[in-house]
mmCIF file of C-alpha atoms and ligand atoms in Angstrom:
data_model
loop_
_atom_site.group_PDB
_atom_site.id
_atom_site.type_symbol
_atom_site.label_atom_id
_atom_site.label_comp_id
_atom_site.label_asym_id
_atom_site.label_seq_id
_atom_site.Cartn_x
_atom_site.Cartn_y
_atom_site.Cartn_z
ATOM 1 C CA MET A 1 -6.615 -35.024 -1.749
ATOM 2 C CA HIS A 2 -9.658 -32.753 -1.603
ATOM 3 C CA SER A 3 -10.453 -30.991 -4.887
ATOM 4 C CA PHE A 4 -10.362 -27.637 -3.085
ATOM 5 C CA THR A 5 -6.768 -28.382 -2.009
ATOM 6 C CA VAL A 6 -5.882 -29.015 -5.657
ATOM 7 C CA LEU A 7 -7.622 -25.816 -6.773
ATOM 8 C CA PHE A 8 -5.762 -23.819 -4.122
ATOM 9 C CA ILE A 9 -2.358 -25.214 -5.124
ATOM 10 C CA VAL A 10 -3.025 -24.709 -8.847
ATOM 11 C CA LEU A 11 -4.172 -21.092 -8.406
ATOM 12 C CA LEU A 12 -1.286 -20.306 -6.049
ATOM 13 C CA ALA A 13 1.228 -21.713 -8.534
ATOM 14 C CA ALA A 14 -0.439 -19.989 -11.509
ATOM 15 C CA GLY A 15 -0.447 -16.636 -9.701
ATOM 16 C CA LEU A 16 3.199 -17.051 -8.754
ATOM 17 C CA VAL A 17 4.257 -17.972 -12.289
ATOM 18 C CA LEU A 18 2.289 -15.040 -13.727
ATOM 19 C CA ARG A 19 3.864 -12.559 -11.321
ATOM 20 C CA LEU A 20 7.374 -13.885 -11.897
ATOM 21 C CA TRP A 21 6.826 -13.702 -15.653
ATOM 22 C CA LEU A 22 5.646 -10.080 -15.364
ATOM 23 C CA LEU A 23 8.699 -9.216 -13.247
ATOM 24 C CA ARG A 24 10.939 -10.765 -15.909
ATOM 25 C CA ARG A 25 9.233 -8.678 -18.594
ATOM 26 C CA GLN A 26 9.694 -5.582 -16.427
ATOM 27 C CA VAL A 27 13.421 -6.271 -15.967
ATOM 28 C CA ARG A 28 13.854 -6.824 -19.718
ATOM 29 C CA ALA A 29 11.976 -3.634 -20.666
ATOM 30 C CA VAL A 30 13.986 -1.560 -18.200
ATOM 31 C CA ARG A 31 17.288 -3.095 -19.301
ATOM 32 C CA ALA A 32 16.481 -2.572 -23.003
ATOM 33 C CA HIS A 33 15.984 1.179 -22.422
ATOM 34 C CA ARG A 34 18.812 1.573 -19.919
ATOM 35 C CA ASP A 35 21.158 3.491 -22.213
ATOM 36 C CA ARG A 36 18.821 6.123 -23.644
ATOM 37 C CA VAL A 37 16.963 8.831 -21.711
ATOM 38 C CA PRO A 38 13.392 9.223 -23.071
ATOM 39 C CA GLU A 39 12.739 12.510 -24.882
ATOM 40 C CA PRO A 40 10.723 14.628 -22.368
ATOM 41 C CA PHE A 41 13.349 13.859 -19.707
ATOM 42 C CA ALA A 42 16.400 14.444 -21.878
ATOM 43 C CA GLY A 43 17.259 17.828 -20.367
ATOM 44 C CA ALA A 44 16.448 17.024 -16.742
ATOM 45 C CA VAL A 45 17.797 13.498 -16.349
ATOM 46 C CA THR A 46 21.406 12.668 -17.159
ATOM 47 C CA PRO A 47 22.279 9.328 -18.820
ATOM 48 C CA GLU A 48 23.982 8.304 -15.554
ATOM 49 C CA GLN A 49 20.847 9.055 -13.516
ATOM 50 C CA HIS A 50 18.734 7.144 -16.026
ATOM 51 C CA ALA A 51 21.028 4.103 -15.930
ATOM 52 C CA ARG A 52 21.017 4.219 -12.133
ATOM 53 C CA ALA A 53 17.198 4.252 -12.116
ATOM 54 C CA ALA A 54 17.264 1.158 -14.329
ATOM 55 C CA ASP A 55 19.703 -0.619 -11.998
ATOM 56 C CA TYR A 56 17.577 0.321 -8.990
ATOM 57 C CA THR A 57 14.385 -1.020 -10.602
ATOM 58 C CA ILE A 58 16.129 -4.259 -11.575
ATOM 59 C CA ALA A 59 17.618 -4.736 -8.096
ATOM 60 C CA ARG A 60 14.181 -4.258 -6.547
ATOM 61 C CA ALA A 61 12.529 -6.590 -9.056
ATOM 62 C CA ARG A 62 15.016 -9.363 -8.193
ATOM 63 C CA SER A 63 14.389 -9.022 -4.487
ATOM 64 C CA GLU A 64 10.643 -8.934 -5.193
ATOM 65 C CA ALA A 65 10.888 -12.209 -7.145
ATOM 66 C CA LEU A 66 12.599 -13.903 -4.198
ATOM 67 C CA HIS A 67 9.995 -12.443 -1.844
ATOM 68 C CA LEU A 68 7.146 -13.820 -3.994
ATOM 69 C CA VAL A 69 8.592 -17.342 -4.021
ATOM 70 C CA ALA A 70 9.250 -17.251 -0.262
ATOM 71 C CA GLY A 71 5.720 -15.958 0.354
ATOM 72 C CA ALA A 72 4.160 -18.810 -1.627
ATOM 73 C CA VAL A 73 6.285 -21.406 0.198
ATOM 74 C CA LEU A 74 5.372 -19.906 3.569
ATOM 75 C CA LEU A 75 1.678 -19.964 2.645
ATOM 76 C CA LEU A 76 1.899 -23.674 1.774
ATOM 77 C CA LEU A 77 3.777 -24.373 5.018
ATOM 78 C CA LEU A 78 1.169 -22.572 7.110
ATOM 79 C CA THR A 79 -1.820 -24.168 5.400
ATOM 80 C CA ILE A 80 -1.506 -27.573 3.729
ATOM 81 C CA ALA A 81 1.706 -28.539 5.523
ATOM 82 C CA GLY A 82 -0.045 -27.942 8.846
ATOM 83 C CA GLY A 83 1.647 -24.782 10.164
ATOM 84 C CA ILE A 84 -1.506 -23.145 11.499
ATOM 85 C CA ALA A 85 -2.690 -26.448 12.998
ATOM 86 C CA ALA A 86 0.700 -26.737 14.752
ATOM 87 C CA ILE A 87 0.569 -23.154 16.078
ATOM 88 C CA ASP A 88 -2.970 -23.796 17.324
ATOM 89 C CA ALA A 89 -1.904 -27.024 19.022
ATOM 90 C CA TRP A 90 0.961 -25.132 20.639
ATOM 91 C CA THR A 91 -1.280 -22.389 22.097
ATOM 92 C CA GLY A 92 -3.525 -25.146 23.469
ATOM 93 C CA TRP A 93 -0.497 -26.847 25.008
ATOM 94 C CA MET A 94 0.528 -23.499 26.546
ATOM 95 C CA GLY A 95 -2.762 -23.572 28.460
ATOM 96 C CA PHE A 96 -4.821 -21.084 26.457
ATOM 97 C CA THR A 97 -8.485 -21.996 26.135
ATOM 98 C CA GLY A 98 -11.612 -20.585 24.491
ATOM 99 C CA LEU A 99 -11.433 -17.026 23.203
ATOM 100 C CA ALA A 100 -7.911 -16.491 24.584
ATOM 101 C CA ARG A 101 -6.637 -19.459 22.604
ATOM 102 C CA GLY A 102 -8.176 -18.067 19.409
ATOM 103 C CA VAL A 103 -6.547 -14.672 19.949
ATOM 104 C CA ALA A 104 -3.215 -16.290 20.889
ATOM 105 C CA THR A 105 -3.219 -18.437 17.732
ATOM 106 C CA VAL A 106 -4.014 -15.467 15.498
ATOM 107 C CA GLY A 107 -1.376 -13.320 17.241
ATOM 108 C CA ALA A 108 1.294 -16.027 17.018
ATOM 109 C CA THR A 109 0.573 -16.590 13.318
ATOM 110 C CA GLY A 110 0.837 -12.832 12.723
ATOM 111 C CA LEU A 111 4.200 -12.865 14.494
ATOM 112 C CA VAL A 112 5.432 -15.753 12.317
ATOM 113 C CA LEU A 113 4.409 -13.835 9.161
ATOM 114 C CA MET A 114 6.141 -10.691 10.395
ATOM 115 C CA LEU A 115 9.373 -12.536 11.267
ATOM 116 C CA ALA A 116 9.351 -14.315 7.898
ATOM 117 C CA GLY A 117 9.138 -10.965 6.092
ATOM 118 C CA LEU A 118 11.846 -9.359 8.222
ATOM 119 C CA PRO A 119 14.910 -10.553 6.238
ATOM 120 C CA PHE A 120 13.356 -9.045 3.098
ATOM 121 C CA ASP A 121 12.718 -5.720 4.840
ATOM 122 C CA ILE A 122 16.285 -5.670 6.141
ATOM 123 C CA TRP A 123 17.711 -6.563 2.729
ATOM 124 C CA SER A 124 15.600 -3.933 0.987
ATOM 125 C CA THR A 125 16.393 -1.137 3.463
ATOM 126 C CA PHE A 126 20.059 -1.762 4.192
ATOM 127 C CA ARG A 127 21.232 -3.297 0.934
ATOM 128 C CA ILE A 128 19.140 -1.979 -1.965
ATOM 129 C CA GLU A 129 18.024 1.425 -0.617
ATOM 130 C CA SER A 130 21.484 2.027 0.886
ATOM 131 C CA ARG A 131 23.297 1.015 -2.286
ATOM 132 C CA PHE A 132 21.345 3.622 -4.255
ATOM 133 C CA GLY A 133 21.715 6.258 -1.572
ATOM 134 C CA PHE A 134 18.069 6.500 -0.444
ATOM 135 C CA ASN A 135 18.282 4.941 2.950
ATOM 136 C CA ARG A 136 18.804 7.245 5.907
ATOM 137 C CA THR A 137 17.521 4.947 8.615
ATOM 138 C CA THR A 138 19.917 3.346 11.090
ATOM 139 C CA PRO A 139 19.704 -0.195 12.496
ATOM 140 C CA GLY A 140 18.667 1.363 15.821
ATOM 141 C CA LEU A 141 15.818 3.379 14.276
ATOM 142 C CA PHE A 142 14.804 0.369 12.170
ATOM 143 C CA ALA A 143 14.576 -1.845 15.275
ATOM 144 C CA LEU A 144 12.654 0.834 17.162
ATOM 145 C CA ASP A 145 10.188 1.225 14.254
ATOM 146 C CA LEU A 146 9.729 -2.522 14.189
ATOM 147 C CA LEU A 147 9.007 -2.691 17.898
ATOM 148 C CA LYS A 148 6.572 0.233 17.748
ATOM 149 C CA GLY A 149 4.842 -1.310 14.727
ATOM 150 C CA LEU A 150 4.488 -4.605 16.550
ATOM 151 C CA VAL A 151 3.017 -3.024 19.690
ATOM 152 C CA ILE A 152 0.595 -0.886 17.648
ATOM 153 C CA ALA A 153 -0.488 -3.850 15.496
ATOM 154 C CA ALA A 154 -1.099 -5.903 18.649
ATOM 155 C CA CYS A 155 -3.056 -3.075 20.344
ATOM 156 C CA LEU A 156 -5.223 -2.510 17.250
ATOM 157 C CA MET A 157 -5.682 -5.959 15.785
ATOM 158 C CA LEU A 158 -5.966 -8.266 18.787
ATOM 159 C CA PRO A 159 -9.045 -6.528 20.299
ATOM 160 C CA LEU A 160 -10.689 -6.561 16.851
ATOM 161 C CA VAL A 161 -9.887 -10.265 16.416
ATOM 162 C CA ALA A 162 -11.231 -10.944 19.927
ATOM 163 C CA LEU A 163 -14.456 -9.111 19.098
ATOM 164 C CA LEU A 164 -14.901 -11.035 15.817
ATOM 165 C CA LEU A 165 -14.195 -14.377 17.480
ATOM 166 C CA TRP A 166 -16.619 -13.499 20.265
ATOM 167 C CA LEU A 167 -19.352 -12.577 17.758
ATOM 168 C CA MET A 168 -18.987 -15.596 15.471
ATOM 169 C CA PRO A 169 -20.540 -18.264 17.726
ATOM 170 C CA ARG A 170 -22.847 -15.899 19.638
ATOM 171 C CA ALA A 171 -24.561 -13.526 17.219
ATOM 172 C CA GLY A 172 -26.718 -16.097 15.444
ATOM 173 C CA ASP A 173 -26.971 -16.729 11.701
ATOM 174 C CA ARG A 174 -26.417 -13.072 10.916
ATOM 175 C CA TRP A 175 -23.161 -12.847 12.897
ATOM 176 C CA TRP A 176 -21.332 -11.765 9.769
ATOM 177 C CA LEU A 177 -23.420 -8.590 9.481
ATOM 178 C CA TRP A 178 -22.411 -7.652 13.025
ATOM 179 C CA ALA A 179 -18.826 -8.566 12.239
ATOM 180 C CA TRP A 180 -18.913 -6.368 9.147
ATOM 181 C CA ALA A 181 -20.377 -3.463 11.154
ATOM 182 C CA ALA A 182 -17.588 -3.850 13.729
ATOM 183 C CA TRP A 183 -15.029 -3.933 10.923
ATOM 184 C CA ALA A 184 -16.477 -0.784 9.306
ATOM 185 C CA LEU A 185 -16.461 1.076 12.626
ATOM 186 C CA PHE A 186 -12.896 -0.029 13.216
ATOM 187 C CA SER A 187 -11.680 1.245 9.820
ATOM 188 C CA ILE A 188 -13.377 4.617 10.275
ATOM 189 C CA LEU A 189 -11.911 4.938 13.767
ATOM 190 C CA LEU A 190 -8.487 4.009 12.428
ATOM 191 C CA SER A 191 -8.572 6.617 9.655
ATOM 192 C CA TRP A 192 -9.360 9.214 12.326
ATOM 193 C CA ALA A 193 -6.709 7.981 14.754
ATOM 194 C CA TRP A 194 -3.882 7.361 12.297
ATOM 195 C CA PRO A 195 -2.782 10.967 11.589
ATOM 196 C CA ARG A 196 -3.542 12.152 15.125
ATOM 197 C CA LEU A 197 -2.230 9.367 17.330
ATOM 198 C CA ILE A 198 -0.161 6.894 15.332
ATOM 199 C CA ALA A 199 1.791 8.810 12.663
ATOM 200 C CA PRO A 200 3.320 11.129 15.327
ATOM 201 C CA LEU A 201 4.834 8.041 16.985
ATOM 202 C CA PHE A 202 7.012 7.525 13.909
ATOM 203 C CA ASN A 203 7.675 11.040 12.603
ATOM 204 C CA ARG A 204 7.891 14.603 13.789
ATOM 205 C CA PHE A 205 5.371 17.036 12.330
ATOM 206 C CA ARG A 206 5.722 20.797 12.360
ATOM 207 C CA GLU A 207 3.625 23.612 10.891
ATOM 208 C CA LEU A 208 4.967 24.949 7.607
ATOM 209 C CA GLU A 209 6.412 28.363 8.444
ATOM 210 C CA ASN A 210 4.734 31.506 7.062
ATOM 211 C CA GLY A 211 6.110 32.629 3.734
ATOM 212 C CA PRO A 212 5.523 32.319 -0.008
ATOM 213 C CA MET A 213 5.291 28.527 0.120
ATOM 214 C CA ARG A 214 2.600 28.536 2.791
ATOM 215 C CA ASP A 215 0.664 31.339 1.084
ATOM 216 C CA ALA A 216 0.726 29.420 -2.221
ATOM 217 C CA VAL A 217 -0.498 26.234 -0.507
ATOM 218 C CA GLU A 218 -3.298 27.899 1.462
ATOM 219 C CA SER A 219 -4.628 30.028 -1.388
ATOM 220 C CA LEU A 220 -4.755 27.020 -3.712
ATOM 221 C CA ALA A 221 -6.539 24.905 -1.081
ATOM 222 C CA ARG A 222 -9.165 27.658 -0.622
ATOM 223 C CA ASP A 223 -9.622 27.993 -4.398
ATOM 224 C CA CYS A 224 -10.377 24.279 -4.464
ATOM 225 C CA GLY A 225 -12.890 24.576 -1.629
ATOM 226 C CA PHE A 226 -10.822 23.331 1.309
ATOM 227 C CA GLU A 227 -10.153 25.110 4.546
ATOM 228 C CA PRO A 228 -6.796 23.598 5.479
ATOM 229 C CA ARG A 229 -6.643 22.818 9.175
ATOM 230 C CA GLY A 230 -2.902 22.829 9.381
ATOM 231 C CA VAL A 231 -0.211 22.632 6.744
ATOM 232 C CA MET A 232 2.379 20.277 8.156
ATOM 233 C CA VAL A 233 5.868 19.213 7.211
ATOM 234 C CA MET A 234 6.902 15.666 8.102
ATOM 235 C CA ASP A 235 10.521 14.669 8.640
ATOM 236 C CA GLY A 236 10.459 11.934 5.988
ATOM 237 C CA SER A 237 14.178 12.574 5.537
ATOM 238 C CA ARG A 238 14.846 10.740 8.798
ATOM 239 C CA ARG A 239 14.366 7.433 7.048
ATOM 240 C CA SER A 240 14.516 7.933 3.302
ATOM 241 C CA SER A 241 15.213 10.560 0.673
ATOM 242 C CA HIS A 242 12.072 9.619 -1.288
ATOM 243 C CA GLY A 243 9.632 12.551 -1.431
ATOM 244 C CA ASN A 244 5.853 12.607 -1.100
ATOM 245 C CA ALA A 245 2.780 14.592 -0.053
ATOM 246 C CA TYR A 246 -0.562 13.513 1.318
ATOM 247 C CA PHE A 247 -3.770 14.620 2.911
ATOM 248 C CA THR A 248 -5.514 13.277 5.910
ATOM 249 C CA GLY A 249 -8.738 13.952 7.696
ATOM 250 C CA LEU A 250 -12.450 13.552 7.173
ATOM 251 C CA GLY A 251 -14.955 16.145 5.999
ATOM 252 C CA ARG A 252 -13.956 19.564 4.733
ATOM 253 C CA ALA A 253 -11.219 20.230 7.257
ATOM 254 C CA LYS A 254 -8.142 18.560 5.884
ATOM 255 C CA ARG A 255 -4.649 18.438 7.123
ATOM 256 C CA ILE A 256 -2.045 18.772 4.403
ATOM 257 C CA VAL A 257 1.205 16.937 5.002
ATOM 258 C CA PHE A 258 4.348 17.433 2.939
ATOM 259 C CA PHE A 259 7.474 15.349 3.275
ATOM 260 C CA ASP A 260 10.372 17.713 3.971
ATOM 261 C CA THR A 261 12.180 15.998 1.096
ATOM 262 C CA LEU A 262 9.446 17.117 -1.329
ATOM 263 C CA LEU A 263 9.615 20.762 -0.246
ATOM 264 C CA GLU A 264 13.385 20.726 -0.660
ATOM 265 C CA ALA A 265 13.156 19.382 -4.205
ATOM 266 C CA LEU A 266 10.363 21.515 -5.687
ATOM 267 C CA ALA A 267 9.726 25.214 -6.388
ATOM 268 C CA PRO A 268 6.535 26.807 -4.926
ATOM 269 C CA ALA A 269 4.595 26.579 -8.241
ATOM 270 C CA GLU A 270 5.500 22.893 -8.488
ATOM 271 C CA VAL A 271 4.457 22.228 -4.894
ATOM 272 C CA GLN A 272 1.181 23.976 -5.683
ATOM 273 C CA ALA A 273 0.654 21.736 -8.722
ATOM 274 C CA VAL A 274 1.378 18.563 -6.714
ATOM 275 C CA LEU A 275 -1.048 19.780 -4.054
ATOM 276 C CA ALA A 276 -3.690 20.504 -6.719
ATOM 277 C CA HIS A 277 -3.331 16.885 -7.863
ATOM 278 C CA GLU A 278 -3.881 15.630 -4.293
ATOM 279 C CA LEU A 279 -6.853 17.983 -3.829
ATOM 280 C CA GLY A 280 -8.225 16.598 -7.087
ATOM 281 C CA HIS A 281 -8.399 13.131 -5.528
ATOM 282 C CA PHE A 282 -10.718 14.571 -2.875
ATOM 283 C CA ARG A 283 -12.794 16.842 -5.084
ATOM 284 C CA LEU A 284 -13.375 14.072 -7.639
ATOM 285 C CA ARG A 285 -14.452 11.773 -4.778
ATOM 286 C CA HIS A 286 -11.674 9.254 -5.361
ATOM 287 C CA VAL A 287 -11.055 9.067 -1.641
ATOM 288 C CA ALA A 288 -14.733 8.509 -0.851
ATOM 289 C CA TRP A 289 -14.869 5.928 -3.634
ATOM 290 C CA ARG A 290 -11.951 4.027 -2.116
ATOM 291 C CA ILE A 291 -13.624 3.960 1.305
ATOM 292 C CA VAL A 292 -16.949 2.743 -0.127
ATOM 293 C CA ALA A 293 -15.177 0.129 -2.274
ATOM 294 C CA SER A 294 -13.236 -1.222 0.690
ATOM 295 C CA LEU A 295 -16.386 -1.413 2.841
ATOM 296 C CA ALA A 296 -18.234 -3.199 0.017
ATOM 297 C CA ALA A 297 -15.321 -5.613 -0.390
ATOM 298 C CA ALA A 298 -15.371 -6.310 3.349
ATOM 299 C CA PHE A 299 -19.138 -6.936 3.170
ATOM 300 C CA ALA A 300 -18.649 -9.506 0.402
ATOM 301 C CA GLY A 301 -15.709 -10.991 2.313
ATOM 302 C CA PHE A 302 -17.725 -11.518 5.507
ATOM 303 C CA ALA A 303 -20.615 -13.021 3.508
ATOM 304 C CA VAL A 304 -18.217 -15.563 1.961
ATOM 305 C CA LEU A 305 -16.675 -16.194 5.381
ATOM 306 C CA ALA A 306 -20.135 -16.961 6.804
ATOM 307 C CA TRP A 307 -20.730 -19.404 3.962
ATOM 308 C CA LEU A 308 -17.332 -21.073 4.509
ATOM 309 C CA ALA A 309 -18.048 -21.375 8.239
ATOM 310 C CA LYS A 310 -20.790 -23.845 7.311
ATOM 311 C CA ALA A 311 -18.672 -25.704 4.746
ATOM 312 C CA PRO A 312 -17.205 -28.786 6.483
ATOM 313 C CA TRP A 313 -14.554 -29.263 3.763
ATOM 314 C CA PHE A 314 -12.911 -25.814 3.903
ATOM 315 C CA GLN A 315 -10.604 -26.093 6.905
ATOM 316 C CA PRO A 316 -9.523 -29.754 6.412
ATOM 317 C CA ALA A 317 -8.748 -28.989 2.741
ATOM 318 C CA LEU A 318 -6.329 -26.267 3.926
ATOM 319 C CA GLY A 319 -4.539 -28.311 6.558
ATOM 320 C CA VAL A 320 -6.597 -27.785 9.714
ATOM 321 C CA ALA A 321 -8.384 -31.014 10.666
ATOM 322 C CA ALA A 322 -9.996 -29.825 13.887
ATOM 323 C CA GLY A 323 -10.359 -26.055 13.770
ATOM 324 C CA GLY A 324 -12.570 -23.385 15.226
ATOM 325 C CA PRO A 325 -13.643 -19.866 14.306
ATOM 326 C CA HIS A 326 -10.073 -18.600 14.821
ATOM 327 C CA THR A 327 -8.483 -21.020 12.337
ATOM 328 C CA LEU A 328 -11.329 -20.302 9.904
ATOM 329 C CA LEU A 329 -10.537 -16.578 10.152
ATOM 330 C CA LEU A 330 -6.802 -17.199 9.632
ATOM 331 C CA LEU A 331 -7.204 -19.568 6.678
ATOM 332 C CA PHE A 332 -9.649 -17.198 5.043
ATOM 333 C CA ALA A 333 -7.449 -14.118 5.476
ATOM 334 C CA LEU A 334 -4.315 -15.924 4.286
ATOM 335 C CA THR A 335 -5.756 -17.698 1.249
ATOM 336 C CA ALA A 336 -8.285 -15.135 -0.050
ATOM 337 C CA PRO A 337 -5.611 -13.220 -2.055
ATOM 338 C CA VAL A 338 -4.874 -16.404 -4.027
ATOM 339 C CA PHE A 339 -8.480 -16.525 -5.239
ATOM 340 C CA LEU A 340 -8.763 -12.773 -5.754
ATOM 341 C CA LEU A 341 -5.825 -12.426 -8.149
ATOM 342 C CA PRO A 342 -7.872 -10.764 -10.964
ATOM 343 C CA LEU A 343 -8.972 -7.993 -8.589
ATOM 344 C CA GLY A 344 -5.406 -6.652 -8.442
ATOM 345 C CA PRO A 345 -5.252 -5.502 -12.089
ATOM 346 C CA LEU A 346 -8.826 -4.182 -11.845
ATOM 347 C CA SER A 347 -8.041 -1.995 -8.850
ATOM 348 C CA ALA A 348 -4.752 -0.873 -10.447
ATOM 349 C CA TRP A 349 -6.676 0.130 -13.585
ATOM 350 C CA ILE A 350 -9.198 2.170 -11.591
ATOM 351 C CA SER A 351 -6.367 3.777 -9.651
ATOM 352 C CA ARG A 352 -4.558 4.793 -12.879
ATOM 353 C CA ARG A 353 -7.755 6.359 -14.218
ATOM 354 C CA HIS A 354 -8.046 8.312 -10.971
ATOM 355 C CA GLU A 355 -4.464 9.509 -11.379
ATOM 356 C CA TYR A 356 -5.161 10.843 -14.859
ATOM 357 C CA ALA A 357 -8.329 12.559 -13.600
ATOM 358 C CA ALA A 358 -6.408 14.149 -10.704
ATOM 359 C CA ASP A 359 -3.750 15.335 -13.150
ATOM 360 C CA GLU A 360 -6.479 16.959 -15.263
ATOM 361 C CA TYR A 361 -7.932 18.586 -12.161
ATOM 362 C CA ALA A 362 -4.481 19.912 -11.269
ATOM 363 C CA ALA A 363 -4.041 21.262 -14.787
ATOM 364 C CA ARG A 364 -7.265 23.248 -14.378
ATOM 365 C CA HIS A 365 -6.499 24.644 -10.911
ATOM 366 C CA ALA A 366 -2.751 25.076 -11.094
ATOM 367 C CA ASP A 367 -0.068 25.179 -13.751
ATOM 368 C CA ALA A 368 -0.007 22.032 -15.922
ATOM 369 C CA ARG A 369 3.563 22.742 -16.940
ATOM 370 C CA ALA A 370 4.628 23.052 -13.302
ATOM 371 C CA LEU A 371 3.036 19.667 -12.580
ATOM 372 C CA ALA A 372 4.887 18.125 -15.530
ATOM 373 C CA GLU A 373 8.132 19.632 -14.233
ATOM 374 C CA ALA A 374 7.401 18.414 -10.708
ATOM 375 C CA LEU A 375 6.772 14.909 -12.059
ATOM 376 C CA VAL A 376 10.090 14.957 -13.913
ATOM 377 C CA LYS A 377 11.906 15.942 -10.706
ATOM 378 C CA LEU A 378 10.040 13.435 -8.536
ATOM 379 C CA TYR A 379 10.630 10.527 -10.917
ATOM 380 C CA ARG A 380 14.268 11.565 -11.217
ATOM 381 C CA ASP A 381 14.854 11.954 -7.479
ATOM 382 C CA ASN A 382 12.957 8.783 -6.579
ATOM 383 C CA THR A 383 14.895 6.957 -9.311
ATOM 384 C CA ALA A 384 11.643 5.492 -10.600
ATOM 385 C CA THR A 385 11.917 3.816 -13.966
ATOM 386 C CA LEU A 386 10.686 5.866 -16.926
ATOM 387 C CA THR A 387 10.396 2.838 -19.208
ATOM 388 C CA PRO A 388 8.268 0.179 -17.498
ATOM 389 C CA ASP A 389 6.869 -2.850 -19.309
ATOM 390 C CA PRO A 390 3.258 -2.146 -20.477
ATOM 391 C CA LEU A 391 1.889 -5.484 -19.242
ATOM 392 C CA TYR A 392 3.637 -5.166 -15.891
ATOM 393 C CA THR A 393 2.170 -1.665 -15.607
ATOM 394 C CA ALA A 394 -1.316 -2.881 -16.542
ATOM 395 C CA PHE A 395 -1.169 -5.547 -13.844
ATOM 396 C CA HIS A 396 0.536 -3.758 -10.974
ATOM 397 C CA ALA A 397 0.935 -0.017 -11.390
ATOM 398 C CA SER A 398 -1.256 2.257 -9.291
ATOM 399 C CA HIS A 399 0.115 5.219 -11.260
ATOM 400 C CA PRO A 400 0.381 5.540 -15.062
ATOM 401 C CA PRO A 401 3.930 5.640 -16.465
ATOM 402 C CA ALA A 402 5.589 9.052 -16.174
ATOM 403 C CA LEU A 403 5.895 9.493 -19.943
ATOM 404 C CA LEU A 404 2.149 9.025 -20.503
ATOM 405 C CA ARG A 405 1.223 11.392 -17.675
ATOM 406 C CA ILE A 406 3.537 14.095 -18.936
ATOM 407 C CA ALA A 407 2.396 13.605 -22.540
ATOM 408 C CA ARG A 408 -1.210 14.138 -21.432
ATOM 409 C CA LEU A 409 -0.337 17.227 -19.395
ATOM 410 C CA THR A 410 1.609 18.869 -22.203
ATOM 411 C CA ALA A 411 -0.975 17.902 -24.863
ATOM 412 C CA GLY A 412 -3.741 19.444 -22.717
ATOM 413 C CA ARG A 413 -1.754 22.665 -22.592
ATOM 414 C CA ARG A 414 -1.514 22.919 -26.358
ATOM 415 C CA ALA A 415 -5.215 22.165 -26.949
HETATM 416 ZN ZN1 LIG B 501 -2.445 10.806 -7.266
#
């Protein structure tokens, strides 16, 4: 067995064990605090709601554990057990050759991954989310979403894959720089097209009607230096009762999008505070930082890919004896997360720091107390756990725990 095969298996197993251990810690921490509502939430969250949030978190953690194990098994099946080699042989047998065969193999592997994840999506949506009263999607809408998602993924990804596979053997030693440039262009194009062309395929958007809510939103946006090009309400309630808000767009002209479920749950001052937090992410350049970081990561990724393309051991060590650029691309994309495990906690840590900074920004430009109250309502209505395990949080959480955020907001108010 090649030593790289051994390294891959060891790291995959270690990552799996670590994640399962963290999930176990999370379940224990949540269960230990199930019967007592933490102090800042005591008035707003009933003991029943708190216990339900604990049960919801535990149910999701269990399904996540199963998903992790299944994902690791599938990865072994596709790589070392010869799954990708078999799919590639099959597309050859179907009569595909050259570039078309590469695209067909990548597409078929993507389809296999999607189908393997489907039972977990169905379980999560129709068992867990339904059991806790969040799910509003129907099997018909779910199937339609799936079909639309599949068509969109094929329309977006297959041309990009074709372009990369075309470049790899033709663009000389520096092909990876061209590939990276194509990738960068593609991501910028996608961030432009997503809110305009793709999101409307899944949800209905309408302008927020004139009134106190709209006035509050627009005046705050102007105070923070944004000229909102549209304040939209999205019918998130079609699928789920979870609430959210986000911004889209490049440059100064931003589109503000609220989930209808968020506007129903919060008072105007609270909506303003949530918006101030989102505006903070832009003003403090968190969004620009994320774009630059992802482009830099892609640059490093393509450089490694170019190096692996010249390494004769890489593909055979991962189960593909006679591969080409397309199997190289697949093996790289599928196995890179195994080797990049430590980057997860690092990016979660940066993200949590950004959340605190956006909270501080919101406290300066809107009412800190209103933001704290909005957070209480959002955590309550989303049935998010208030008592996560600290290590689990450090490893996975993109947002700091609710109690710490609220403590900071209320401490800032006293100071
Ligand atoms: Zn945020």
